[in-house]
PDB file of C-alpha atoms and ligand atoms in Angstrom:
ATOM      1  CA  MET U   1     129.090  85.988 108.965  1.00 62.00           C
ATOM      2  CA  PRO U   2     126.964  84.214 106.529  1.00 85.00           C
ATOM      3  CA  LEU U   3     124.063  83.574 109.405  1.00 95.00           C
ATOM      4  CA  GLU U   4     123.682  84.446 112.561  1.00 97.00           C
ATOM      5  CA  ILE U   5     122.303  81.859 114.926  1.00 98.00           C
ATOM      6  CA  ILE U   6     120.415  83.110 118.571  1.00 98.00           C
ATOM      7  CA  THR U   7     119.184  80.811 120.691  1.00 98.00           C
ATOM      8  CA  VAL U   8     116.156  81.271 122.598  1.00 98.00           C
ATOM      9  CA  PRO U   9     115.132  79.572 125.955  1.00 98.00           C
ATOM     10  CA  CYS U  10     111.242  78.804 125.975  1.00 98.00           C
ATOM     11  CA  LEU U  11     108.933  77.391 128.826  1.00 98.00           C
ATOM     12  CA  GLU U  12     110.880  75.090 130.638  1.00 97.00           C
ATOM     13  CA  ASP U  13     113.241  73.850 129.360  1.00 98.00           C
ATOM     14  CA  ASN U  14     112.970  74.138 125.085  1.00 98.00           C
ATOM     15  CA  TYR U  15     115.045  76.024 122.838  1.00 98.00           C
ATOM     16  CA  ALA U  16     114.014  77.879 120.126  1.00 98.00           C
ATOM     17  CA  PHE U  17     116.734  79.357 117.093  1.00 98.00           C
ATOM     18  CA  ILE U  18     116.350  82.213 115.151  1.00 98.00           C
ATOM     19  CA  LEU U  19     118.692  82.064 112.073  1.00 98.00           C
ATOM     20  CA  HIS U  20     119.169  85.560 110.005  1.00 98.00           C
ATOM     21  CA  ALA U  21     120.789  86.144 107.233  1.00 96.00           C
ATOM     22  CA  PRO U  22     122.393  90.166 106.981  1.00 94.00           C
ATOM     23  CA  LEU U  23     123.214  89.702 103.889  1.00 92.00           C
ATOM     24  CA  THR U  24     119.266  89.346 102.789  1.00 95.00           C
ATOM     25  CA  GLY U  25     118.382  90.332 106.336  1.00 96.00           C
ATOM     26  CA  LEU U  26     115.658  87.502 106.703  1.00 98.00           C
ATOM     27  CA  THR U  27     114.657  85.934 109.457  1.00 98.00           C
ATOM     28  CA  ALA U  28     113.487  82.707 110.747  1.00 98.00           C
ATOM     29  CA  LEU U  29     112.704  80.682 113.141  1.00 98.00           C
ATOM     30  CA  VAL U  30     113.179  76.915 113.828  1.00 99.00           C
ATOM     31  CA  ASP U  31     110.280  75.739 116.326  1.00 99.00           C
ATOM     32  CA  ALA U  32     107.248  78.130 118.231  1.00 98.00           C
ATOM     33  CA  PRO U  33     107.767  76.190 121.216  1.00 98.00           C
ATOM     34  CA  GLU U  34     105.942  79.724 122.564  1.00 98.00           C
ATOM     35  CA  ALA U  35     105.097  83.502 121.201  1.00 98.00           C
ATOM     36  CA  ALA U  36     107.035  86.049 123.674  1.00 98.00           C
ATOM     37  CA  PRO U  37     110.750  85.200 123.948  1.00 98.00           C
ATOM     38  CA  ILE U  38     110.769  85.077 120.504  1.00 98.00           C
ATOM     39  CA  ILE U  39     108.867  88.225 119.637  1.00 98.00           C
ATOM     40  CA  ALA U  40     111.012  89.349 122.305  1.00 98.00           C
ATOM     41  CA  GLU U  41     114.163  89.112 120.439  1.00 98.00           C
ATOM     42  CA  LEU U  42     112.876  89.458 117.614  1.00 98.00           C
ATOM     43  CA  ASP U  43     112.122  93.466 118.789  1.00 98.00           C
ATOM     44  CA  LYS U  44     115.549  93.748 120.117  1.00 98.00           C
ATOM     45  CA  ARG U  45     117.563  93.790 116.658  1.00 98.00           C
ATOM     46  CA  GLY U  46     113.964  95.606 115.596  1.00 97.00           C
ATOM     47  CA  TRP U  47     113.681  92.218 113.059  1.00 98.00           C
ATOM     48  CA  THR U  48     110.637  90.293 112.140  1.00 98.00           C
ATOM     49  CA  LEU U  49     110.089  86.791 110.866  1.00 98.00           C
ATOM     50  CA  ASP U  50     110.192  85.346 107.600  1.00 98.00           C
ATOM     51  CA  PHE U  51     110.146  81.664 107.571  1.00 98.00           C
ATOM     52  CA  ILE U  52     108.573  79.097 110.169  1.00 98.00           C
ATOM     53  CA  LEU U  53     110.498  76.105 109.795  1.00 98.00           C
ATOM     54  CA  LEU U  54     108.830  72.987 112.627  1.00 99.00           C
ATOM     55  CA  THR U  55     110.640  70.008 112.883  1.00 99.00           C
ATOM     56  CA  HIS U  56     107.429  68.334 115.003  1.00 98.00           C
ATOM     57  CA  HIS U  57     103.987  67.566 115.908  1.00 98.00           C
ATOM     58  CA  HIS U  58     104.192  68.462 119.277  1.00 98.00           C
ATOM     59  CA  TRP U  59     102.695  71.149 121.588  1.00 98.00           C
ATOM     60  CA  ASP U  60     106.112  72.049 122.862  1.00 98.00           C
ATOM     61  CA  HIS U  61     107.587  73.054 119.927  1.00 98.00           C
ATOM     62  CA  VAL U  62     104.145  74.208 117.554  1.00 98.00           C
ATOM     63  CA  ASP U  63     102.254  76.632 119.745  1.00 98.00           C
ATOM     64  CA  GLY U  64     103.420  79.541 118.970  1.00 98.00           C
ATOM     65  CA  VAL U  65     102.701  79.435 115.230  1.00 98.00           C
ATOM     66  CA  PRO U  66      99.168  81.322 116.038  1.00 98.00           C
ATOM     67  CA  ASP U  67     100.321  84.421 117.232  1.00 98.00           C
ATOM     68  CA  LEU U  68     104.216  84.601 115.402  1.00 98.00           C
ATOM     69  CA  ARG U  69     101.732  84.413 112.139  1.00 98.00           C
ATOM     70  CA  ALA U  70      99.075  86.899 112.944  1.00 98.00           C
ATOM     71  CA  LYS U  71     102.182  88.994 114.302  1.00 98.00           C
ATOM     72  CA  TYR U  72     104.278  88.518 110.832  1.00 98.00           C
ATOM     73  CA  GLY U  73     102.615  86.508 107.569  1.00 98.00           C
ATOM     74  CA  PRO U  74     105.676  84.324 108.035  1.00 98.00           C
ATOM     75  CA  THR U  75     106.021  81.179 105.535  1.00 98.00           C
ATOM     76  CA  VAL U  76     105.963  78.298 107.535  1.00 98.00           C
ATOM     77  CA  ILE U  77     107.321  75.053 106.689  1.00 98.00           C
ATOM     78  CA  GLY U  78     106.727  71.178 107.911  1.00 98.00           C
ATOM     79  CA  ALA U  79     106.982  67.753 107.481  1.00 98.00           C
ATOM     80  CA  GLU U  80     103.992  66.789 104.584  1.00 98.00           C
ATOM     81  CA  ALA U  81     103.604  63.421 106.479  1.00 98.00           C
ATOM     82  CA  ASP U  82     102.606  64.828 109.096  1.00 98.00           C
ATOM     83  CA  ALA U  83     101.068  68.864 107.650  1.00 98.00           C
ATOM     84  CA  HIS U  84      97.823  66.865 108.887  1.00 98.00           C
ATOM     85  CA  ARG U  85      99.377  67.582 112.226  1.00 98.00           C
ATOM     86  CA  LEU U  86     100.994  70.465 112.293  1.00 98.00           C
ATOM     87  CA  PRO U  87      99.677  74.343 112.579  1.00 98.00           C
ATOM     88  CA  ASP U  88      99.014  74.860 108.887  1.00 98.00           C
ATOM     89  CA  LEU U  89     101.447  75.227 106.060  1.00 98.00           C
ATOM     90  CA  ASP U  90     102.266  77.203 103.444  1.00 98.00           C
ATOM     91  CA  MET U  91     105.343  74.994 102.023  1.00 98.00           C
ATOM     92  CA  GLN U  92     105.109  70.601 102.826  1.00 98.00           C
ATOM     93  CA  VAL U  93     108.634  69.349 102.548  1.00 98.00           C
ATOM     94  CA  ALA U  94     110.420  65.409 102.109  1.00 98.00           C
ATOM     95  CA  HIS U  95     113.345  64.010 103.348  1.00 98.00           C
ATOM     96  CA  GLY U  96     115.550  65.412 100.091  1.00 98.00           C
ATOM     97  CA  SER U  97     113.530  68.868 100.169  1.00 98.00           C
ATOM     98  CA  ARG U  98     115.805  71.792  99.473  1.00 98.00           C
ATOM     99  CA  PHE U  99     114.745  75.621  99.970  1.00 97.00           C
ATOM    100  CA  SER U 100     116.891  78.558 100.221  1.00 96.00           C
ATOM    101  CA  LEU U 101     116.061  81.414 102.232  1.00 95.00           C
ATOM    102  CA  GLY U 102     117.269  84.205 100.523  1.00 91.00           C
ATOM    103  CA  ASN U 103     120.865  83.222  99.738  1.00 91.00           C
ATOM    104  CA  VAL U 104     120.828  80.012 102.891  1.00 95.00           C
ATOM    105  CA  GLU U 105     119.630  76.487 101.077  1.00 97.00           C
ATOM    106  CA  VAL U 106     118.263  74.357 103.454  1.00 98.00           C
ATOM    107  CA  SER U 107     117.746  70.763 103.500  1.00 98.00           C
ATOM    108  CA  VAL U 108     115.012  68.775 104.680  1.00 98.00           C
ATOM    109  CA  SER U 109     116.373  65.247 106.458  1.00 98.00           C
ATOM    110  CA  GLU U 110     112.993  62.467 107.796  1.00 98.00           C
ATOM    111  CA  VAL U 111     114.442  61.424 111.688  1.00 98.00           C
ATOM    112  CA  PRO U 112     111.556  59.240 112.157  1.00 98.00           C
ATOM    113  CA  GLY U 113     111.967  57.564 115.703  1.00 98.00           C
ATOM    114  CA  HIS U 114     110.146  60.222 118.709  1.00 98.00           C
ATOM    115  CA  THR U 115     107.926  60.826 116.440  1.00 98.00           C
ATOM    116  CA  VAL U 116     107.351  59.386 112.889  1.00 98.00           C
ATOM    117  CA  GLY U 117     106.560  62.294 110.870  1.00 98.00           C
ATOM    118  CA  HIS U 118     110.019  65.019 111.769  1.00 98.00           C
ATOM    119  CA  ILE U 119     111.813  65.858 110.475  1.00 98.00           C
ATOM    120  CA  ALA U 120     115.487  68.251 110.204  1.00 99.00           C
ATOM    121  CA  PHE U 121     117.303  71.407 108.860  1.00 98.00           C
ATOM    122  CA  HIS U 122     120.599  71.012 107.075  1.00 98.00           C
ATOM    123  CA  ILE U 123     122.369  74.778 106.503  1.00 98.00           C
ATOM    124  CA  ALA U 124     125.719  72.913 104.831  1.00 97.00           C
ATOM    125  CA  SER U 125     127.169  76.718 104.420  1.00 97.00           C
ATOM    126  CA  VAL U 126     127.107  77.094 108.092  1.00 97.00           C
ATOM    127  CA  ASN U 127     127.588  73.287 109.410  1.00 98.00           C
ATOM    128  CA  ALA U 128     124.179  73.621 111.282  1.00 98.00           C
ATOM    129  CA  LEU U 129     122.096  70.922 111.930  1.00 98.00           C
ATOM    130  CA  PHE U 130     118.512  71.526 113.604  1.00 99.00           C
ATOM    131  CA  THR U 131     117.306  68.024 115.405  1.00 98.00           C
ATOM    132  CA  ALA U 132     115.145  68.898 117.921  1.00 98.00           C
ATOM    133  CA  ASP U 133     113.754  65.921 119.310  1.00 98.00           C
ATOM    134  CA  SER U 134     115.483  63.550 117.297  1.00 98.00           C
ATOM    135  CA  LEU U 135     120.248  63.471 117.956  1.00 98.00           C
ATOM    136  CA  MET U 136     120.167  65.986 121.640  1.00 98.00           C
ATOM    137  CA  ALA U 137     123.216  67.030 123.546  1.00 98.00           C
ATOM    138  CA  LEU U 138     123.922  63.518 125.253  1.00 98.00           C
ATOM    139  CA  GLY U 139     120.698  61.427 123.524  1.00 98.00           C
ATOM    140  CA  CYS U 140     117.526  60.924 122.070  1.00 98.00           C
ATOM    141  CA  GLY U 141     114.613  62.076 122.039  1.00 98.00           C
ATOM    142  CA  ARG U 142     111.940  60.045 123.321  1.00 98.00           C
ATOM    143  CA  LEU U 143     110.148  57.039 121.047  1.00 98.00           C
ATOM    144  CA  PHE U 144     107.068  57.711 121.464  1.00 98.00           C
ATOM    145  CA  GLU U 145     105.410  56.748 118.127  1.00 98.00           C
ATOM    146  CA  GLY U 146     109.152  54.978 115.555  1.00 98.00           C
ATOM    147  CA  THR U 147     110.217  52.299 116.818  1.00 98.00           C
ATOM    148  CA  PRO U 148     114.500  51.510 117.952  1.00 98.00           C
ATOM    149  CA  ALA U 149     115.196  50.146 114.701  1.00 98.00           C
ATOM    150  CA  GLN U 150     114.011  53.792 113.419  1.00 98.00           C
ATOM    151  CA  MET U 151     115.988  55.705 116.021  1.00 98.00           C
ATOM    152  CA  LEU U 152     119.124  53.802 115.171  1.00 98.00           C
ATOM    153  CA  ASP U 153     119.091  54.379 111.679  1.00 98.00           C
ATOM    154  CA  THR U 154     118.048  58.213 112.231  1.00 98.00           C
ATOM    155  CA  MET U 155     121.083  58.037 114.280  1.00 98.00           C
ATOM    156  CA  GLN U 156     123.036  56.278 111.744  1.00 98.00           C
ATOM    157  CA  MET U 157     122.465  58.652 109.445  1.00 98.00           C
ATOM    158  CA  LEU U 158     122.885  62.409 111.406  1.00 98.00           C
ATOM    159  CA  ALA U 159     126.141  60.467 111.279  1.00 98.00           C
ATOM    160  CA  THR U 160     127.240  61.016 107.770  1.00 98.00           C
ATOM    161  CA  LEU U 161     127.395  64.036 108.148  1.00 98.00           C
ATOM    162  CA  PRO U 162     130.878  66.293 109.096  1.00 98.00           C
ATOM    163  CA  ASP U 163     132.112  65.708 112.855  1.00 98.00           C
ATOM    164  CA  ALA U 164     131.866  70.034 112.575  1.00 98.00           C
ATOM    165  CA  THR U 165     128.366  70.043 112.267  1.00 98.00           C
ATOM    166  CA  GLN U 166     126.978  71.797 115.490  1.00 98.00           C
ATOM    167  CA  VAL U 167     123.507  70.388 116.726  1.00 98.00           C
ATOM    168  CA  TYR U 168     120.702  72.086 117.819  1.00 98.00           C
ATOM    169  CA  SER U 169     118.630  69.572 119.541  1.00 98.00           C
ATOM    170  CA  GLY U 170     115.152  71.671 121.242  1.00 98.00           C
ATOM    171  CA  HIS U 171     115.574  70.640 124.970  1.00 98.00           C
ATOM    172  CA  GLU U 172     117.945  71.885 127.918  1.00 98.00           C
ATOM    173  CA  TYR U 173     118.310  68.177 128.874  1.00 98.00           C
ATOM    174  CA  THR U 174     121.617  67.336 128.888  1.00 98.00           C
ATOM    175  CA  ALA U 175     122.932  67.795 132.355  1.00 98.00           C
ATOM    176  CA  THR U 176     120.306  64.764 132.951  1.00 98.00           C
ATOM    177  CA  ASN U 177     121.165  62.880 130.428  1.00 98.00           C
ATOM    178  CA  ALA U 178     125.074  62.627 131.334  1.00 98.00           C
ATOM    179  CA  ALA U 179     123.937  61.781 134.260  1.00 98.00           C
ATOM    180  CA  PHE U 180     122.644  59.204 132.435  1.00 98.00           C
ATOM    181  CA  ALA U 181     125.170  58.448 129.827  1.00 98.00           C
ATOM    182  CA  LEU U 182     127.484  58.096 132.547  1.00 98.00           C
ATOM    183  CA  THR U 183     125.954  54.819 133.966  1.00 98.00           C
ATOM    184  CA  VAL U 184     125.890  52.911 130.622  1.00 98.00           C
ATOM    185  CA  ASP U 185     129.335  53.817 130.220  1.00 98.00           C
ATOM    186  CA  PRO U 186     131.053  54.471 132.214  1.00 98.00           C
ATOM    187  CA  ASN U 187     135.282  54.321 131.302  1.00 98.00           C
ATOM    188  CA  ASN U 188     134.401  57.033 128.910  1.00 98.00           C
ATOM    189  CA  THR U 189     136.809  59.936 129.093  1.00 98.00           C
ATOM    190  CA  ASP U 190     135.802  62.034 127.457  1.00 98.00           C
ATOM    191  CA  LEU U 191     132.160  60.941 128.467  1.00 98.00           C
ATOM    192  CA  GLN U 192     133.712  61.355 131.611  1.00 98.00           C
ATOM    193  CA  ALA U 193     135.198  65.235 131.375  1.00 98.00           C
ATOM    194  CA  ARG U 194     132.170  66.608 128.978  1.00 98.00           C
ATOM    195  CA  ALA U 195     129.408  65.696 132.307  1.00 98.00           C
ATOM    196  CA  LYS U 196     132.011  68.180 133.958  1.00 98.00           C
ATOM    197  CA  GLU U 197     131.293  71.085 131.085  1.00 98.00           C
ATOM    198  CA  ILE U 198     127.911  70.353 131.384  1.00 98.00           C
ATOM    199  CA  ALA U 199     127.808  71.134 135.478  1.00 98.00           C
ATOM    200  CA  THR U 200     130.114  74.398 135.190  1.00 98.00           C
ATOM    201  CA  ALA U 201     128.013  75.560 132.813  1.00 98.00           C
ATOM    202  CA  ARG U 202     124.553  74.767 134.234  1.00 98.00           C
ATOM    203  CA  SER U 203     125.825  75.711 137.468  1.00 97.00           C
ATOM    204  CA  GLN U 204     126.543  78.832 135.680  1.00 98.00           C
ATOM    205  CA  GLY U 205     123.130  79.134 133.157  1.00 96.00           C
ATOM    206  CA  ALA U 206     124.674  78.065 130.510  1.00 98.00           C
ATOM    207  CA  PHE U 207     122.967  76.488 127.474  1.00 98.00           C
ATOM    208  CA  THR U 208     124.918  73.309 126.902  1.00 98.00           C
ATOM    209  CA  VAL U 209     123.494  73.151 123.184  1.00 98.00           C
ATOM    210  CA  PRO U 210     124.706  73.171 120.310  1.00 98.00           C
ATOM    211  CA  SER U 211     126.883  70.771 120.633  1.00 98.00           C
ATOM    212  CA  SER U 212     129.423  69.469 118.167  1.00 98.00           C
ATOM    213  CA  LEU U 213     128.136  65.964 116.196  1.00 98.00           C
ATOM    214  CA  LEU U 214     132.126  65.125 116.915  1.00 98.00           C
ATOM    215  CA  ILE U 215     131.942  65.166 120.837  1.00 98.00           C
ATOM    216  CA  GLU U 216     128.568  63.615 120.146  1.00 98.00           C
ATOM    217  CA  LYS U 217     130.233  60.478 118.420  1.00 98.00           C
ATOM    218  CA  LYS U 218     132.636  60.711 120.982  1.00 98.00           C
ATOM    219  CA  THR U 219     130.562  60.479 123.962  1.00 98.00           C
ATOM    220  CA  ASN U 220     126.578  60.421 123.540  1.00 99.00           C
ATOM    221  CA  PRO U 221     125.700  56.723 124.300  1.00 98.00           C
ATOM    222  CA  PHE U 222     122.561  57.052 121.593  1.00 98.00           C
ATOM    223  CA  LEU U 223     125.687  57.550 118.680  1.00 98.00           C
ATOM    224  CA  ARG U 224     126.842  54.542 120.486  1.00 98.00           C
ATOM    225  CA  ALA U 225     125.506  50.644 120.602  1.00 98.00           C
ATOM    226  CA  HIS U 226     128.172  49.595 118.295  1.00 98.00           C
ATOM    227  CA  THR U 227     131.288  50.031 121.010  1.00 98.00           C
ATOM    228  CA  SER U 228     132.965  47.458 123.181  1.00 97.00           C
ATOM    229  CA  GLY U 229     132.625  50.654 126.334  1.00 97.00           C
ATOM    230  CA  ILE U 230     128.694  50.526 126.297  1.00 98.00           C
ATOM    231  CA  ARG U 231     128.741  46.745 124.698  1.00 98.00           C
ATOM    232  CA  ALA U 232     130.739  45.576 128.050  1.00 98.00           C
ATOM    233  CA  ALA U 233     128.857  47.839 130.617  1.00 98.00           C
ATOM    234  CA  LEU U 234     125.832  46.234 129.529  1.00 98.00           C
ATOM    235  CA  ASP U 235     127.156  42.946 129.379  1.00 98.00           C
ATOM    236  CA  MET U 236     126.064  42.600 125.813  1.00 98.00           C
ATOM    237  CA  PRO U 237     129.241  42.086 123.552  1.00 96.00           C
ATOM    238  CA  ASP U 238     127.308  39.355 121.021  1.00 96.00           C
ATOM    239  CA  ALA U 239     124.563  42.033 120.418  1.00 98.00           C
ATOM    240  CA  THR U 240     123.492  42.955 117.488  1.00 98.00           C
ATOM    241  CA  ASP U 241     123.616  47.339 117.531  1.00 98.00           C
ATOM    242  CA  LEU U 242     119.904  47.621 117.641  1.00 98.00           C
ATOM    243  CA  GLU U 243     119.632  44.875 120.422  1.00 98.00           C
ATOM    244  CA  VAL U 244     121.908  47.000 122.464  1.00 98.00           C
ATOM    245  CA  PHE U 245     120.375  50.048 121.232  1.00 98.00           C
ATOM    246  CA  THR U 246     117.193  49.116 122.295  1.00 98.00           C
ATOM    247  CA  GLU U 247     118.891  47.829 125.713  1.00 98.00           C
ATOM    248  CA  VAL U 248     119.746  51.203 126.445  1.00 98.00           C
ATOM    249  CA  ARG U 249     116.663  53.355 125.492  1.00 98.00           C
ATOM    250  CA  LEU U 250     115.164  51.276 127.834  1.00 98.00           C
ATOM    251  CA  ARG U 251     117.120  52.561 130.962  1.00 98.00           C
ATOM    252  CA  ARG U 252     117.475  56.009 130.169  1.00 98.00           C
ATOM    253  CA  ASN U 253     113.266  55.213 129.935  1.00 98.00           C
ATOM    254  CA  GLU U 254     113.520  54.414 133.415  1.00 97.00           C
ATOM    255  CA  PHE U 255     116.308  56.167 134.876  1.00 97.00           C
TER     256      PHE U 255
HETATM  257 ZN1   ZN N 301     108.404  66.680 121.269  1.00 91.90          ZN
HETATM  258 FE1   FE N 302     110.284  68.583 122.634  1.00 91.90          FE
END
């Protein structure tokens, strides 16, 4: 196994992810909503923390950093563009940056929309993409800072990654996202089937993250502005993809 990935539920509905490379013994964390559940998972396995990767500056993704830094002294990595409003960074990265966690290569994409400095981390060797509040399971993050055009660009860029890519997003919002998605893509049979699976998973307390990029492309309305089904449901047959995407995002805000 080249990389173990542990999902750690934090706060109300956040996810952090612990990555551990058995070969080198190195451990990294993607986002730090709060320290306690992360420390508990590390303790359980006898791991310490060598790196923290931060996706964006929101408190529910960074508030655990001071305690984790004090306890483990990890290398903290985040976006150069947001260095002024992230916790202190030991390494600043930007679009196209590559770095390695021991023998594990990570590449960085800027994925603006939710915030302007949001980044995603891609580990191609294990088909893992850490998207936090950009591309989410059946959704995308709210546009607090960016424009619909920026988020649509972000979605289109991420959609070019391999179908087998596993998308690790930052929150358990999938059940609500499914209920909304059905309102704008009601005749999508893949979506109907996925909504049922999600309801079952949640009733058993299972996580719906990660999900494959393939299933996102088939069911996530924010990756499907170009499809006739959504255009028909919104009565926007001749609109541009951006107009459709903007309308879907607006309706999700009000859902
Ligand atoms: Zn956020
Ligand atoms: Fe968040």
